[in-house]
Tab-separated table of C-alpha atoms in Angstrom:
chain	number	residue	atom	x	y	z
A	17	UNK	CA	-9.546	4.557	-4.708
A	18	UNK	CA	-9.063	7.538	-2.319
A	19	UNK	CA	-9.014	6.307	1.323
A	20	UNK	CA	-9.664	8.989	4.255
A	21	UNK	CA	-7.140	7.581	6.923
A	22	UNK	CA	-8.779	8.272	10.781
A	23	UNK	CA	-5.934	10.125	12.176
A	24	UNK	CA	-5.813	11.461	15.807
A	25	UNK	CA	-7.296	15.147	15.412
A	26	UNK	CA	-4.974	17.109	17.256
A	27	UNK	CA	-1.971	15.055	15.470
A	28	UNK	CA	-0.636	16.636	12.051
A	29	UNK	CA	-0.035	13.050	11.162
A	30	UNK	CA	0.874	9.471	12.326
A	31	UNK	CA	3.635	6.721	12.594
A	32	UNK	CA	3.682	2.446	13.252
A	33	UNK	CA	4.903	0.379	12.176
A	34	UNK	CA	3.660	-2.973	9.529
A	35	UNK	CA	3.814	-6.373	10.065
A	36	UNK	CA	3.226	-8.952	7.825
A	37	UNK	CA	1.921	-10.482	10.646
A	38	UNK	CA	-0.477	-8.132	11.772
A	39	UNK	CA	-2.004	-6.679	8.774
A	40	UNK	CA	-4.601	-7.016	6.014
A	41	UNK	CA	-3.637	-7.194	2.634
A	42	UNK	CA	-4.290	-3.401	1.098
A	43	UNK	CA	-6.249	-2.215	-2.166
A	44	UNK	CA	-5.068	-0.106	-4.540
A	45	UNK	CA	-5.407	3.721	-2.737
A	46	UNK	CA	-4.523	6.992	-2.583
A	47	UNK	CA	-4.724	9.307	0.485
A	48	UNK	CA	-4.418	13.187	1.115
A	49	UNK	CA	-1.063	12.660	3.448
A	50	UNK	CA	1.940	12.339	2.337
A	51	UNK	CA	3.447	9.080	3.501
A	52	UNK	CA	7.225	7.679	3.279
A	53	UNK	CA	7.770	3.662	4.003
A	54	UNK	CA	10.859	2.733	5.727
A	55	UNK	CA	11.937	-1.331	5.022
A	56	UNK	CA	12.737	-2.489	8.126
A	57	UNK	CA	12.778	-6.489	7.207
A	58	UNK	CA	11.626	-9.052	4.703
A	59	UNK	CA	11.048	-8.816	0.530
A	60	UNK	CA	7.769	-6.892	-0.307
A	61	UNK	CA	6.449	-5.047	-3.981
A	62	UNK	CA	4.855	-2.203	-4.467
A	63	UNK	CA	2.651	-1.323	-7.368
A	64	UNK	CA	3.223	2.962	-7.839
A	65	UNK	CA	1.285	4.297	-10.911
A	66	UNK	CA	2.817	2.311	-13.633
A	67	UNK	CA	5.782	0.768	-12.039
A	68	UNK	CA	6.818	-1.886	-9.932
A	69	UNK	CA	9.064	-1.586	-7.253
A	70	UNK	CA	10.913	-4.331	-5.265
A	71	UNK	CA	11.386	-3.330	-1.632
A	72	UNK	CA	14.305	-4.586	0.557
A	73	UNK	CA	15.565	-3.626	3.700
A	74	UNK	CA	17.110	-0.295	3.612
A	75	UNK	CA	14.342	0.544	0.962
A	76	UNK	CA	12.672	3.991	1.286
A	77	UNK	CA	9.660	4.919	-0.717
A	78	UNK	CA	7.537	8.058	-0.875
A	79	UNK	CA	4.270	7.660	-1.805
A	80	UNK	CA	2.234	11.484	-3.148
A	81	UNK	CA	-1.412	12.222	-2.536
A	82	UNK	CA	-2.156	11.497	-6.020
A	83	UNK	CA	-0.551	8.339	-6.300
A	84	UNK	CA	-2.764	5.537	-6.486
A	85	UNK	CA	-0.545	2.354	-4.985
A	86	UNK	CA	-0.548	-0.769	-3.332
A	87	UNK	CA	1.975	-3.103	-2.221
A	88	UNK	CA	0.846	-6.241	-3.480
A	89	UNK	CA	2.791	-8.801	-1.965
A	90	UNK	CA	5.272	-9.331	0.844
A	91	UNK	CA	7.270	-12.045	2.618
A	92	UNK	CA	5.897	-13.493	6.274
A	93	UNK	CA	9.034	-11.678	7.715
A	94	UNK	CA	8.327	-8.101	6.196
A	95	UNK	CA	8.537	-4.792	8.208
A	96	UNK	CA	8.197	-1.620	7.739
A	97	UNK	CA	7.722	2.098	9.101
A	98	UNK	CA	4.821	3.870	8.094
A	99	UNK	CA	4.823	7.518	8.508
A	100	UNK	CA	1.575	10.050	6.758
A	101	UNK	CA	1.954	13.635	7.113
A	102	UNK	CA	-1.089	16.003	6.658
A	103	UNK	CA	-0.639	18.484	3.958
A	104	UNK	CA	-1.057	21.471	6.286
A	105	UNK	CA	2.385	20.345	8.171
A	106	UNK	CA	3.831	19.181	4.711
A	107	UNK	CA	3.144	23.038	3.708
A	108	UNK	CA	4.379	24.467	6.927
A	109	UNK	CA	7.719	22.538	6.930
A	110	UNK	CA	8.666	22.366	3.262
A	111	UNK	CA	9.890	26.275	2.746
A	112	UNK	CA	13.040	25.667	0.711
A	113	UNK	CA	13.773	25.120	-2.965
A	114	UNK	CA	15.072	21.631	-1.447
A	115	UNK	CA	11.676	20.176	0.217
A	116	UNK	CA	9.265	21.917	-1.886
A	117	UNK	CA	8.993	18.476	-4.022
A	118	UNK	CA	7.232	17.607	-1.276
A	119	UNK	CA	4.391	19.907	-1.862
A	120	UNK	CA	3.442	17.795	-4.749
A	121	UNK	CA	0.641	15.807	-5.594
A	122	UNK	CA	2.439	13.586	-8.110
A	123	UNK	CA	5.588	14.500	-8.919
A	124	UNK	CA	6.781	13.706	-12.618
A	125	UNK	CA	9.380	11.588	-10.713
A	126	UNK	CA	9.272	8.523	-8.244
A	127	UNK	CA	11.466	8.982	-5.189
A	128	UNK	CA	12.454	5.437	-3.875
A	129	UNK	CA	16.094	4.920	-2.686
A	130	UNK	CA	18.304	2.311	-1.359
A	131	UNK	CA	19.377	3.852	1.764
A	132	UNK	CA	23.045	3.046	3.766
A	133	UNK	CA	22.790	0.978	6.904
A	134	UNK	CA	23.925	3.786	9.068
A	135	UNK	CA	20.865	5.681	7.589
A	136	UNK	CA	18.335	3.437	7.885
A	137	UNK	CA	19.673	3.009	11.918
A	138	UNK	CA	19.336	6.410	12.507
A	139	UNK	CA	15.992	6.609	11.201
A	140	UNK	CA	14.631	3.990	12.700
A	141	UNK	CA	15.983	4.908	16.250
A	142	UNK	CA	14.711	8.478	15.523
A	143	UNK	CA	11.089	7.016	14.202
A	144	UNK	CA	10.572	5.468	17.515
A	145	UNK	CA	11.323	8.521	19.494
A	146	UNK	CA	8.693	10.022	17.886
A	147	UNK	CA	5.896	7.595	18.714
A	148	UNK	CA	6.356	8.047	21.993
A	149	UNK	CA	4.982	11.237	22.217
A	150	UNK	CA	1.776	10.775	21.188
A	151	UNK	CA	0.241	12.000	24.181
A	152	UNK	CA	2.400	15.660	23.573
A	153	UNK	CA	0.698	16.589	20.583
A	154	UNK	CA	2.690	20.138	20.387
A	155	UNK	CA	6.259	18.188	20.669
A	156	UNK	CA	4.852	15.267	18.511
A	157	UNK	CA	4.323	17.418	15.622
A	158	UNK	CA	7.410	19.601	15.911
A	159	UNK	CA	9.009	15.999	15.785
A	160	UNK	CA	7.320	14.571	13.107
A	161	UNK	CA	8.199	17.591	10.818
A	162	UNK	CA	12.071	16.876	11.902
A	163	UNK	CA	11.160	13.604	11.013
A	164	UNK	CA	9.704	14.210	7.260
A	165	UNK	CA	12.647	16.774	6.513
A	166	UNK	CA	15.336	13.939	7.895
A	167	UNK	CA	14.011	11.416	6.241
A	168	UNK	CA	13.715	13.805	2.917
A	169	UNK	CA	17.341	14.685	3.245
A	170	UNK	CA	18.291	10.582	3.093
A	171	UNK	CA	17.246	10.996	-0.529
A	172	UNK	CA	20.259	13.053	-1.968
A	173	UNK	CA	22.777	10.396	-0.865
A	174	UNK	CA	21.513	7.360	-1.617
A	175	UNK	CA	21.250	4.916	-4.367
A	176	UNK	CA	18.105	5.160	-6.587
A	177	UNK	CA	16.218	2.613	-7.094
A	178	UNK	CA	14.538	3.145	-10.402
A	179	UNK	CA	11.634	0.211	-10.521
A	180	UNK	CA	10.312	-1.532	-13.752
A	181	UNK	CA	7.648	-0.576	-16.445
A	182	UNK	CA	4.562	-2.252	-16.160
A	183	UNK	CA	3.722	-4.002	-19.645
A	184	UNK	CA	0.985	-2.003	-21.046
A	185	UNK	CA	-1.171	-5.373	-21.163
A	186	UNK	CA	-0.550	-6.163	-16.940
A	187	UNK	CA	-1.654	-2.455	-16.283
A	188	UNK	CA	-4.756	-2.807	-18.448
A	189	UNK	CA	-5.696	-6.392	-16.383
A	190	UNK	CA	-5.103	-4.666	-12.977
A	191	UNK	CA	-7.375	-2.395	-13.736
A	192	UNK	CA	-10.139	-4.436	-15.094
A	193	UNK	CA	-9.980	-6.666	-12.171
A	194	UNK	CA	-10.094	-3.840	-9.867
A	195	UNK	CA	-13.509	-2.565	-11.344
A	196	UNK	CA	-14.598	-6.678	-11.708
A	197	UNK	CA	-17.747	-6.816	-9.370
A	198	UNK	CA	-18.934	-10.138	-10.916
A	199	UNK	CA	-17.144	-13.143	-12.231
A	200	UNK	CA	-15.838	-12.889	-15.083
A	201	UNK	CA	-13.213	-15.454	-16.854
A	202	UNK	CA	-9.064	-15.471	-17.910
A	203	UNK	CA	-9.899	-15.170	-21.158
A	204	UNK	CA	-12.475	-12.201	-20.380
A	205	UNK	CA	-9.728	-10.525	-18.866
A	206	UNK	CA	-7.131	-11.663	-21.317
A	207	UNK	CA	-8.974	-10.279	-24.056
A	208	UNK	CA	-9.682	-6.943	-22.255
A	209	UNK	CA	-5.325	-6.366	-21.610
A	210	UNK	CA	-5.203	-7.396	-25.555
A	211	UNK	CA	-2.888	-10.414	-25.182
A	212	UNK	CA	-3.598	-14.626	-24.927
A	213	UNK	CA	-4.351	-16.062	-21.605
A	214	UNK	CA	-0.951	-17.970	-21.471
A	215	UNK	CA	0.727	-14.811	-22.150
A	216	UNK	CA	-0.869	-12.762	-20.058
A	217	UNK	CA	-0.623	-14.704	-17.423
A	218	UNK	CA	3.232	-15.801	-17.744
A	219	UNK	CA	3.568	-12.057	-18.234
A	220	UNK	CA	1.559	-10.822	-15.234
A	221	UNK	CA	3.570	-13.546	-12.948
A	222	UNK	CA	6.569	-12.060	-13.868
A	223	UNK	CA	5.773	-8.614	-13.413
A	224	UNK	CA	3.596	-8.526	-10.281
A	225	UNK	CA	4.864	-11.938	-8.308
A	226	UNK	CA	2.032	-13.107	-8.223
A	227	UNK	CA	-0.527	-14.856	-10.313
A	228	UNK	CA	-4.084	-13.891	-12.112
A	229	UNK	CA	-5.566	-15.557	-9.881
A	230	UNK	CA	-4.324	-14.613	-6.464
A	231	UNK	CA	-4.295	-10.866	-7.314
A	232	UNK	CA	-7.806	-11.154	-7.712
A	233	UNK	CA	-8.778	-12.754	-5.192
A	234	UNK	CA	-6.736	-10.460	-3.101
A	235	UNK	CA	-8.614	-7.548	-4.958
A	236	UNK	CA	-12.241	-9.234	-4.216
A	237	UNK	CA	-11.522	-9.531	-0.288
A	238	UNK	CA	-10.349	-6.321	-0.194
A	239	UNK	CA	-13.562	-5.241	-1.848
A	240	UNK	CA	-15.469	-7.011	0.513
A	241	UNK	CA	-13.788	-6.046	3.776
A	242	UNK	CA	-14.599	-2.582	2.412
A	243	UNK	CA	-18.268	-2.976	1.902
A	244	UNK	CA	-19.331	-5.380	4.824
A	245	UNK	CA	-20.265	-3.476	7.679
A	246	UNK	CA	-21.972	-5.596	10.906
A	247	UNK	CA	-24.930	-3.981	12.916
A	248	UNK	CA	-27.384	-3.334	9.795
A	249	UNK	CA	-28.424	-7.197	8.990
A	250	UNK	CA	-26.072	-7.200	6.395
A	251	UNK	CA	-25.859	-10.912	4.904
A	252	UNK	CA	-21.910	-11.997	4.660
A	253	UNK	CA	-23.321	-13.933	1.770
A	254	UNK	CA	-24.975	-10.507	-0.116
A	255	UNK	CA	-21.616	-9.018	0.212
A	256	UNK	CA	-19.667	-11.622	-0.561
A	257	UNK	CA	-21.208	-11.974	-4.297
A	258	UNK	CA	-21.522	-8.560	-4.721
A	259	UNK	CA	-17.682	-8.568	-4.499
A	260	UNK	CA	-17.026	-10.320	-7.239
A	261	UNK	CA	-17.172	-14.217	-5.573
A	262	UNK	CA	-19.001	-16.637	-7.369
A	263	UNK	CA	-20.039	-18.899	-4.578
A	264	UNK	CA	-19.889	-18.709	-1.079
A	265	UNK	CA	-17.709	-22.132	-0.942
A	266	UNK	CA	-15.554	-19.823	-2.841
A	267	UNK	CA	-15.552	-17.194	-0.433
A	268	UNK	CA	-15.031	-18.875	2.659
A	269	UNK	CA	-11.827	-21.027	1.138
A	270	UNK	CA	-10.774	-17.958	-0.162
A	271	UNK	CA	-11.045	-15.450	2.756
A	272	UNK	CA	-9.778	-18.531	5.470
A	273	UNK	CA	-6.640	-18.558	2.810
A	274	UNK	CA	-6.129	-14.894	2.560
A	275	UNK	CA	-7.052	-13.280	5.931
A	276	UNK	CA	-6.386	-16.170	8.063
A	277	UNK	CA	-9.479	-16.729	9.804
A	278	UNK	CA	-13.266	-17.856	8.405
A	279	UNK	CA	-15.861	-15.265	7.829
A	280	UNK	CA	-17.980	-15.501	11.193
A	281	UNK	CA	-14.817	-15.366	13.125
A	282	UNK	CA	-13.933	-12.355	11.459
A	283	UNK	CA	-17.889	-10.494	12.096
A	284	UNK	CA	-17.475	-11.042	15.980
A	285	UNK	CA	-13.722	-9.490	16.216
A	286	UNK	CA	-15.928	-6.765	14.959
């Protein structure tokens, strides 16, 4: 799904860091910045493309405009820096025969590394510099290009970290269940991936970390979240089944369990 991310306008990009704490669980998506995660803390997975990737701290991952990813799971003490870069700075920065894989939109190869201690210091102290000068857009940028090309350089020396193939049969279920906008059963989406339930799912688990069941539910919140909107006498209800929840019982169990609060305490923080 591509996602327009509301950066600051006079910013050529942004940086914060994640929390496990502090944020929703994400849907598959793919944005027009460039973006690099830094693992600060904690166990988390990502899902790139057609590969899994287990991130640790020290991890680095770049993630390309045309990359459709998500990071699927993490552990309640994960961390990590998120920096985006618009293309117009990634163009502007990336001159030599060195950065121009940069300028990519999905380069033929991923680029996640295991980097040293020392490196993922240094980038961390120099990541926080950098957010504080939001309020100097002119230095902020100048820094945040530093910032990409630093972070870039990393790459050379450190270990690669080369992921696992997604069985054919998992990749064919994420994707059904992504497009799944009413119920539907195991065995419907067993027999879409082409294998039995029992394998599927024992296969799934081992490749995601997570079960059938869990990823979609994850995948029907996140579908919700992105089509309730409050102020238009939208019913929570309406949106809940057109999500892909078969009862509203469902839903609230499922939403308390997943974004940790029920659905009418979640309208008013809006």
């Amino acid at each position: 799904m591509k996602e327009t991310l509301q950066l600051p306008a006079q910013l050529a990009g942004h940086i914060w860091t994640m929390r496990a704490a502090n944020s929703p669980r994400r849907r598959p998506h793919r944005h027009d910045e460039l973006e690099v995660n830094l693992i600060l803390n904690g166990r988390g997975r990502y899902l790139l493309e057609d590969r899994a990737y287990e991130l640790t701290r020290r991890t680095q991952i770049w993630l390309f405009p045309a990359q459709e990813h998500v990071l699927l799971d993490f552990s309640a003490d994960f961390e990590m820096w998120v920096l985006v870069f618009r293309p117009a700075l990634v163009r502007q920065a990336c001159t030599t025969p060195a950065t121009r894989p940069l300028r990519q939109l999905a380069p033929a190869t991923h680029f996640c590394r295991q980097l040293t201690e020392q490196q993922t210091r240094r980038l961390a102290v120099l990541f926080a510099e950098i957010t504080q000068l939001t309020a100097d857009p002119a230095r902020f940028n100048a820094g945040l290009a530093y910032t990409m090309l630093t972070a870039w350089a990393a790459q050379s020396a450190s270990e690669i970290v080369t992921g696992g193939n997604i069985h054919p049969a998992v990749e064919r279920a994420v994707h059904f269940i992504r497009r799944e906008n009413t119920p539907v059963t195991l065995d419907d989406i067993a027999q879409h991936a082409g294998l039995s339930p029992a394998r599927l799912s024992r296969v799934f688990l081992e490749q995601t970390g997570m079960s059938i069941t869990t990823f979609r539910n994850r995948q029907r919140i996140e579908r919700f979240l992105s089509l309730y909107t409050t102020g238009t006498g939208q019913k929570i209800l309406e949106t809940a089944l057109a999500a892909g929840f078969g009862s509203y019982p469902q839903f609230h169990r499922i939403f308390k369990q997943e974004v940790g609060c029920t659905p009418a305490a979640y309208r008013r923080t809006l």
